[in-house]
Amino acid sequence: MADALSSPEVSLFLSLIELRRFDDAALGLLRTLLVSKDVDSAVQVRSSLERFLRFETLRVLREIVDESVVRVLSVLEFLVRAFAVIGDFESCLALRYEALVFRENKSGVHQWLQVGHTEWENFAKDALDNGFYPIATKACENALLYLRRSDTSGLENFTGDIQSIVSLKEVAIASTGACSVQAKAVKYLKRKEMERSKQQASTLREIHPVASVLFRDGIKKRNARKFSECQALRSDARNSHTKISGSM
């Protein structure tokens, strides 16, 4: 990581983040850093910057807890855009969700911060597209909750929106279930494969000594047979010699 972050341009970006300079200039520099003719170098820099930003984000979120609403939202927006530039969509979506929840929590005092059903629905679609099904489900629930809190007399005007959100939620729930089933299936297959491997190893351990014994017994029998044959040949030779001597 140290080598990937050693260039002057990268060092400048790190300094801006450490100084909490969350502005367009820092984002522009980040985009420049990720443009490289050397693919391997670009991948290494991207990976190192991703780890750095994730680490700094945890620190930043703790630091801005007591700051103004505008400051918190400004920092969250910067981090969302930075992770989008790097291509870390997991962190990007997590921070977008953090910003939406923060706004919702503050909307009791600042009504202009309230998150509308369209924002929740759009976020749910992005979360669903990127495989974050439980978060997509929660976003759909928040969108429906917003509509229920609204003037109930005008809900018929949002029938199409409600149906769209409900359908989206059903897809998210079904996808969550499918992933759960797939995960269980993969886990089951891995367990069966491990059991099969252990069984094969045990079988091999049992077969190997038996084979070794049979092999050694075969050698012993072969040697004994050879020895008997040699003894018989020697006996025949002695008998022949005795007969020849007698005839002389």
Coordinates of C-alpha atoms in Angstrom, one line a residue:
M1 CA 0.0 0.0 0.0
A2 CA 2.9 2.4 0.8
D3 CA 4.3 2.1 -2.7
A4 CA 1.0 2.7 -4.3
L5 CA 0.5 5.9 -2.3
S6 CA 4.0 7.2 -2.6
S7 CA 3.6 9.5 -5.6
P8 CA 3.3 13.3 -5.0
E9 CA -0.2 13.5 -6.4
V10 CA -1.5 10.7 -4.2
S11 CA 0.2 12.2 -1.2
L12 CA -1.5 15.5 -1.9
F13 CA -5.0 13.8 -2.1
L14 CA -4.3 12.0 1.2
S15 CA -3.3 15.3 2.8
L16 CA -6.5 16.9 1.6
I17 CA -8.6 14.1 3.2
E18 CA -6.6 14.2 6.4
L19 CA -7.2 18.0 6.5
R20 CA -10.9 17.3 5.9
R21 CA -10.9 19.2 2.6
F22 CA -14.0 17.7 1.2
D23 CA -14.5 19.7 -1.9
D24 CA -14.6 19.4 -5.7
A25 CA -10.9 20.0 -6.0
A26 CA -10.2 16.8 -4.0
L27 CA -12.7 14.9 -6.1
G28 CA -11.0 16.2 -9.3
L29 CA -7.6 15.1 -8.0
L30 CA -9.0 11.7 -7.2
R31 CA -10.3 11.3 -10.7
T32 CA -6.9 12.2 -12.1
L33 CA -5.1 9.7 -9.9
L34 CA -7.2 6.8 -11.3
V35 CA -6.3 7.6 -14.9
S36 CA -3.3 5.6 -15.8
K37 CA -1.9 3.8 -18.9
D38 CA -0.5 1.2 -16.7
V39 CA -3.4 -1.1 -15.8
D40 CA -1.6 -2.9 -12.9
S41 CA -0.6 0.4 -11.4
A42 CA -4.1 1.8 -11.7
V43 CA -5.6 -1.2 -10.0
Q44 CA -3.1 -1.0 -7.2
V45 CA -3.7 2.7 -6.6
R46 CA -7.5 2.2 -6.7
S47 CA -7.3 -0.6 -4.2
S48 CA -5.0 1.4 -1.9
L49 CA -7.2 4.5 -2.1
E50 CA -10.3 2.4 -1.4
R51 CA -8.7 1.0 1.8
F52 CA -7.6 4.5 2.9
L53 CA -11.0 6.1 2.3
R54 CA -12.8 3.3 4.2
F55 CA -10.5 3.8 7.1
E56 CA -10.8 7.6 7.1
T57 CA -14.6 7.4 6.7
L58 CA -15.0 5.7 10.0
R59 CA -13.0 8.4 11.7
V60 CA -14.8 11.2 9.8
L61 CA -18.3 9.8 10.8
R62 CA -17.2 9.9 14.5
E63 CA -15.9 13.4 14.1
I64 CA -18.9 15.0 12.6
V65 CA -21.5 13.6 15.0
D66 CA -22.0 17.0 16.7
E67 CA -21.6 19.2 13.7
S68 CA -24.4 21.0 11.9
V69 CA -26.9 19.2 9.7
V70 CA -25.6 21.0 6.6
R71 CA -22.0 20.0 7.4
V72 CA -22.9 16.3 8.0
L73 CA -24.8 16.1 4.7
S74 CA -22.1 17.9 2.8
V75 CA -19.4 15.4 4.1
L76 CA -21.6 12.4 3.4
E77 CA -22.3 13.6 -0.1
F78 CA -18.5 14.0 -0.7
L79 CA -17.8 10.5 0.5
V80 CA -20.6 9.0 -1.6
R81 CA -19.1 10.7 -4.7
A82 CA -15.6 9.7 -3.8
F83 CA -16.5 6.0 -3.4
A84 CA -18.5 6.2 -6.7
V85 CA -15.3 7.5 -8.4
I86 CA -13.2 4.6 -7.0
G87 CA -15.9 2.1 -7.9
D88 CA -16.6 1.0 -4.3
F89 CA -20.4 0.7 -4.7
E90 CA -20.9 -1.1 -1.4
S91 CA -19.5 1.9 0.5
C92 CA -21.3 4.3 -1.8
L93 CA -24.7 2.7 -1.1
A94 CA -24.0 2.4 2.6
L95 CA -23.2 6.1 2.9
R96 CA -26.2 7.0 0.8
Y97 CA -28.4 5.0 3.1
E98 CA -26.7 6.7 6.1
A99 CA -27.5 10.1 4.6
L100 CA -31.1 9.2 4.0
V101 CA -31.6 7.9 7.5
F102 CA -29.9 11.0 9.0
R103 CA -32.2 13.2 7.1
E104 CA -35.2 11.2 8.2
N105 CA -34.1 11.4 11.8
K106 CA -33.7 15.2 11.6
S107 CA -36.9 15.8 9.7
G108 CA -38.9 16.3 12.9
V109 CA -37.0 19.5 13.5
H110 CA -36.1 20.4 9.9
Q111 CA -39.1 19.4 7.8
W112 CA -37.2 20.2 4.6
L113 CA -35.0 17.2 5.3
Q114 CA -37.8 14.7 5.0
V115 CA -37.1 11.9 2.5
G116 CA -39.8 11.4 0.0
H117 CA -41.1 8.1 -1.3
T118 CA -39.5 8.7 -4.7
E119 CA -36.0 9.0 -3.1
W120 CA -36.5 5.9 -1.1
E121 CA -37.7 4.0 -4.2
N122 CA -34.8 5.2 -6.3
F123 CA -32.4 4.1 -3.6
A124 CA -34.1 0.7 -3.4
K125 CA -33.7 0.2 -7.1
D126 CA -29.9 1.0 -6.9
A127 CA -29.5 -1.3 -3.9
L128 CA -31.4 -4.1 -5.7
D129 CA -29.3 -3.7 -8.8
N130 CA -26.2 -4.1 -6.8
G131 CA -27.3 -7.1 -4.8
F132 CA -28.1 -5.5 -1.5
Y133 CA -31.5 -7.0 -1.1
P134 CA -32.3 -6.5 2.6
I135 CA -31.4 -2.8 2.3
A136 CA -33.6 -2.5 -0.8
T137 CA -36.5 -4.1 1.2
K138 CA -36.0 -1.6 4.0
A139 CA -36.0 1.3 1.6
C140 CA -39.2 0.1 0.1
E141 CA -40.8 -0.1 3.5
N142 CA -39.7 3.4 4.2
A143 CA -41.2 4.6 0.9
L144 CA -44.5 3.0 1.8
L145 CA -44.4 4.4 5.3
Y146 CA -43.9 7.9 3.9
L147 CA -47.0 7.5 1.8
R148 CA -49.1 6.2 4.7
R149 CA -48.0 9.1 6.8
S150 CA -49.1 11.5 4.1
D151 CA -52.7 12.7 3.6
T152 CA -54.6 9.5 3.4
S153 CA -57.4 11.2 1.5
G154 CA -55.0 11.6 -1.4
L155 CA -53.5 8.1 -1.5
E156 CA -55.6 7.2 -4.5
N157 CA -53.3 9.6 -6.5
F158 CA -50.4 7.4 -5.6
T159 CA -51.9 4.0 -6.4
G160 CA -49.4 3.5 -9.3
D161 CA -46.5 4.5 -7.0
I162 CA -47.6 2.1 -4.3
Q163 CA -48.0 -0.8 -6.7
S164 CA -44.5 -0.1 -8.1
I165 CA -42.9 0.0 -4.6
V166 CA -44.8 -3.1 -3.5
S167 CA -43.6 -5.0 -6.6
L168 CA -40.0 -3.8 -6.0
K169 CA -40.2 -4.9 -2.4
E170 CA -41.5 -8.4 -3.4
V171 CA -38.6 -8.7 -5.8
A172 CA -36.1 -7.7 -3.1
I173 CA -37.6 -10.2 -0.6
A174 CA -37.6 -13.0 -3.2
S175 CA -34.0 -12.2 -4.1
T176 CA -33.0 -12.3 -0.4
G177 CA -34.7 -15.7 -0.1
A178 CA -33.0 -17.0 -3.3
C179 CA -29.6 -15.9 -2.0
S180 CA -30.3 -17.5 1.3
V181 CA -31.2 -20.8 -0.4
Q182 CA -28.2 -20.6 -2.7
A183 CA -26.0 -19.9 0.3
K184 CA -27.4 -22.9 2.2
A185 CA -27.0 -25.0 -0.9
V186 CA -23.4 -24.0 -1.3
K187 CA -22.7 -24.6 2.4
Y188 CA -24.3 -28.0 2.1
L189 CA -22.3 -29.0 -1.0
K190 CA -19.1 -27.8 0.7
R191 CA -19.9 -29.9 3.8
K192 CA -20.7 -33.0 1.7
E193 CA -17.5 -32.5 -0.3
M194 CA -15.5 -32.3 2.9
E195 CA -17.2 -35.4 4.2
R196 CA -16.4 -37.2 1.0
S197 CA -12.8 -36.1 1.1
K198 CA -12.4 -37.3 4.7
Q199 CA -14.0 -40.6 3.8
Q200 CA -11.7 -41.1 0.8
A201 CA -8.7 -40.2 2.9
S202 CA -9.8 -42.7 5.5
T203 CA -10.4 -45.4 2.9
L204 CA -6.9 -44.8 1.4
R205 CA -5.4 -45.1 4.9
E206 CA -7.2 -48.4 5.4
I207 CA -6.3 -49.8 1.9
H208 CA -2.6 -48.7 2.0
P209 CA -1.6 -51.0 4.9
V210 CA -3.5 -54.0 3.4
A211 CA -1.8 -53.4 0.1
S212 CA 1.5 -53.1 1.7
V213 CA 1.0 -56.4 3.6
L214 CA -0.1 -58.2 0.4
F215 CA 2.8 -56.8 -1.5
R216 CA 5.3 -57.9 1.2
D217 CA 3.6 -61.4 1.5
G218 CA 3.9 -61.7 -2.3
I219 CA 7.6 -61.0 -2.2
K220 CA 8.1 -63.5 0.6
K221 CA 6.2 -66.2 -1.3
R222 CA 8.2 -65.4 -4.4
N223 CA 11.5 -65.6 -2.6
A224 CA 10.4 -68.8 -0.9
R225 CA 9.5 -70.3 -4.3
K226 CA 12.8 -69.2 -5.8
F227 CA 14.6 -70.7 -2.8
S228 CA 12.7 -74.0 -3.2
E229 CA 13.5 -74.1 -6.9
C230 CA 17.2 -73.4 -6.1
Q231 CA 17.3 -76.1 -3.5
A232 CA 15.7 -78.6 -5.9
L233 CA 18.2 -77.8 -8.6
R234 CA 21.1 -78.2 -6.2
S235 CA 19.6 -81.6 -5.1
D236 CA 19.2 -82.7 -8.7
A237 CA 22.8 -81.6 -9.4
R238 CA 24.2 -83.6 -6.5
N239 CA 22.2 -86.7 -7.4
S240 CA 23.5 -86.5 -11.0
H241 CA 27.0 -86.1 -9.8
T242 CA 26.7 -89.1 -7.5
K243 CA 25.4 -91.3 -10.3
I244 CA 28.2 -90.3 -12.6
S245 CA 30.8 -91.0 -9.9
G246 CA 29.3 -94.5 -9.2
S247 CA 29.3 -95.5 -12.8
M248 CA 33.0 -94.6 -13.1

